[in-house]
Amino acid sequence: MYAIVNIAGQQTKVEANKFVYAHKLAGNVGDTVTLGNALLTDDNGTITIGTPELNVAVTGTILAHVKGDKVLVFKKKRRKGYQKMNGHRQSFTKVMINSIG
């Protein structure tokens, strides 16, 4: 069984007993979070689509707060001597999905 859930403005496919990386969520390591209502569920080939949401709650446990890979932004204007380099690392929360429904 899997579900499509809206986590912090991003639709994510979640399955029970697997983990996902979501944008930084409030809470400490070990806290239980409810990820809201599901937009779509699939139970052994039976697909249920919400209009706009289903009344199925998805719960998970926060495993860690981590940072993603560094993204480099390089700007240059040729023949002008202008170069600028910026970097960014996005903060993520690693969430273990406990149950769907």
mmCIF file with all atom_site columns, C-alpha atoms in Angstrom, residues 32-85:
data_model
loop_
_atom_site.group_PDB
_atom_site.id
_atom_site.type_symbol
_atom_site.label_atom_id
_atom_site.label_alt_id
_atom_site.label_comp_id
_atom_site.label_asym_id
_atom_site.label_entity_id
_atom_site.label_seq_id
_atom_site.pdbx_PDB_ins_code
_atom_site.Cartn_x
_atom_site.Cartn_y
_atom_site.Cartn_z
_atom_site.occupancy
_atom_site.B_iso_or_equiv
_atom_site.pdbx_formal_charge
_atom_site.auth_seq_id
_atom_site.auth_comp_id
_atom_site.auth_asym_id
_atom_site.auth_atom_id
_atom_site.pdbx_PDB_model_num
ATOM 1  C CA . THR A 1 32 ? 5.733   11.479 15.929  1.00 0.00 ? 32 THR A CA 1
ATOM 2  C CA . VAL A 1 33 ? 4.333   13.638 13.141  1.00 0.00 ? 33 VAL A CA 1
ATOM 3  C CA . THR A 1 34 ? 1.078   13.463 11.229  1.00 0.00 ? 34 THR A CA 1
ATOM 4  C CA . LEU A 1 35 ? 1.661   14.274 7.581   1.00 0.00 ? 35 LEU A CA 1
ATOM 5  C CA . GLY A 1 36 ? -1.924  15.259 6.882   1.00 0.00 ? 36 GLY A CA 1
ATOM 6  C CA . ASN A 1 37 ? -4.552  13.700 4.698   1.00 0.00 ? 37 ASN A CA 1
ATOM 7  C CA . ALA A 1 38 ? -3.640  11.662 1.649   1.00 0.00 ? 38 ALA A CA 1
ATOM 8  C CA . LEU A 1 39 ? -4.406  12.839 -1.888  1.00 0.00 ? 39 LEU A CA 1
ATOM 9  C CA . LEU A 1 40 ? -4.348  9.329  -3.380  1.00 0.00 ? 40 LEU A CA 1
ATOM 10 C CA . THR A 1 41 ? -4.034  5.789  -2.007  1.00 0.00 ? 41 THR A CA 1
ATOM 11 C CA . ASP A 1 42 ? -3.325  2.459  -3.667  1.00 0.00 ? 42 ASP A CA 1
ATOM 12 C CA . ASP A 1 43 ? -4.232  -0.740 -1.825  1.00 0.00 ? 43 ASP A CA 1
ATOM 13 C CA . ASN A 1 44 ? -3.195  -3.768 -3.935  1.00 0.00 ? 44 ASN A CA 1
ATOM 14 C CA . GLY A 1 45 ? -4.366  -2.244 -7.209  1.00 0.00 ? 45 GLY A CA 1
ATOM 15 C CA . THR A 1 46 ? -7.420  -0.440 -5.820  1.00 0.00 ? 46 THR A CA 1
ATOM 16 C CA . ILE A 1 47 ? -6.735  3.257  -6.399  1.00 0.00 ? 47 ILE A CA 1
ATOM 17 C CA . THR A 1 48 ? -8.722  5.846  -4.454  1.00 0.00 ? 48 THR A CA 1
ATOM 18 C CA . ILE A 1 49 ? -8.438  9.502  -5.459  1.00 0.00 ? 49 ILE A CA 1
ATOM 19 C CA . GLY A 1 50 ? -9.557  12.289 -3.140  1.00 0.00 ? 50 GLY A CA 1
ATOM 20 C CA . THR A 1 51 ? -11.500 15.374 -4.114  1.00 0.00 ? 51 THR A CA 1
ATOM 21 C CA . PRO A 1 52 ? -9.260  17.110 -3.032  1.00 0.00 ? 52 PRO A CA 1
ATOM 22 C CA . GLU A 1 53 ? -8.218  14.933 -0.037  1.00 0.00 ? 53 GLU A CA 1
ATOM 23 C CA . LEU A 1 54 ? -9.052  11.565 1.473   1.00 0.00 ? 54 LEU A CA 1
ATOM 24 C CA . ASN A 1 55 ? -9.774  11.064 5.155   1.00 0.00 ? 55 ASN A CA 1
ATOM 25 C CA . VAL A 1 56 ? -6.658  8.879  5.541   1.00 0.00 ? 56 VAL A CA 1
ATOM 26 C CA . ALA A 1 57 ? -3.999  10.059 7.985   1.00 0.00 ? 57 ALA A CA 1
ATOM 27 C CA . VAL A 1 58 ? -0.320  9.231  7.489   1.00 0.00 ? 58 VAL A CA 1
ATOM 28 C CA . THR A 1 59 ? 1.875   9.101  10.606  1.00 0.00 ? 59 THR A CA 1
ATOM 29 C CA . GLY A 1 60 ? 5.636   8.956  10.862  1.00 0.00 ? 60 GLY A CA 1
ATOM 30 C CA . THR A 1 61 ? 8.588   9.330  13.205  1.00 0.00 ? 61 THR A CA 1
ATOM 31 C CA . ILE A 1 62 ? 11.357  11.890 12.750  1.00 0.00 ? 62 ILE A CA 1
ATOM 32 C CA . LEU A 1 63 ? 14.683  10.051 12.428  1.00 0.00 ? 63 LEU A CA 1
ATOM 33 C CA . ALA A 1 64 ? 17.079  12.953 11.774  1.00 0.00 ? 64 ALA A CA 1
ATOM 34 C CA . HIS A 1 65 ? 17.492  16.485 10.501  1.00 0.00 ? 65 HIS A CA 1
ATOM 35 C CA . VAL A 1 66 ? 20.013  16.454 7.637   1.00 0.00 ? 66 VAL A CA 1
ATOM 36 C CA . LYS A 1 67 ? 21.313  18.693 4.867   1.00 0.00 ? 67 LYS A CA 1
ATOM 37 C CA . GLY A 1 68 ? 21.209  17.857 1.183   1.00 0.00 ? 68 GLY A CA 1
ATOM 38 C CA . ASP A 1 69 ? 23.983  18.056 -1.381  1.00 0.00 ? 69 ASP A CA 1
ATOM 39 C CA . LYS A 1 70 ? 25.535  21.430 -2.071  1.00 0.00 ? 70 LYS A CA 1
ATOM 40 C CA . VAL A 1 71 ? 24.150  23.286 -5.074  1.00 0.00 ? 71 VAL A CA 1
ATOM 41 C CA . LEU A 1 72 ? 26.619  25.713 -6.638  1.00 0.00 ? 72 LEU A CA 1
ATOM 42 C CA . VAL A 1 73 ? 25.446  28.869 -8.403  1.00 0.00 ? 73 VAL A CA 1
ATOM 43 C CA . PHE A 1 74 ? 28.103  30.443 -10.634 1.00 0.00 ? 74 PHE A CA 1
ATOM 44 C CA . LYS A 1 75 ? 27.523  33.754 -12.408 1.00 0.00 ? 75 LYS A CA 1
ATOM 45 C CA . LYS A 1 76 ? 29.904  35.238 -14.968 1.00 0.00 ? 76 LYS A CA 1
ATOM 46 C CA . LYS A 1 77 ? 29.874  38.011 -17.532 1.00 0.00 ? 77 LYS A CA 1
ATOM 47 C CA . ARG A 1 78 ? 32.386  37.379 -20.249 1.00 0.00 ? 78 ARG A CA 1
ATOM 48 C CA . ARG A 1 79 ? 35.084  39.939 -20.959 1.00 0.00 ? 79 ARG A CA 1
ATOM 49 C CA . LYS A 1 80 ? 34.005  42.061 -17.972 1.00 0.00 ? 80 LYS A CA 1
ATOM 50 C CA . GLY A 1 81 ? 35.981  40.389 -15.173 1.00 0.00 ? 81 GLY A CA 1
ATOM 51 C CA . TYR A 1 82 ? 32.786  39.624 -13.209 1.00 0.00 ? 82 TYR A CA 1
ATOM 52 C CA . GLN A 1 83 ? 32.534  36.252 -11.472 1.00 0.00 ? 83 GLN A CA 1
ATOM 53 C CA . LYS A 1 84 ? 30.410  35.308 -8.491  1.00 0.00 ? 84 LYS A CA 1
ATOM 54 C CA . MET A 1 85 ? 30.030  31.921 -6.801  1.00 0.00 ? 85 MET A CA 1
#
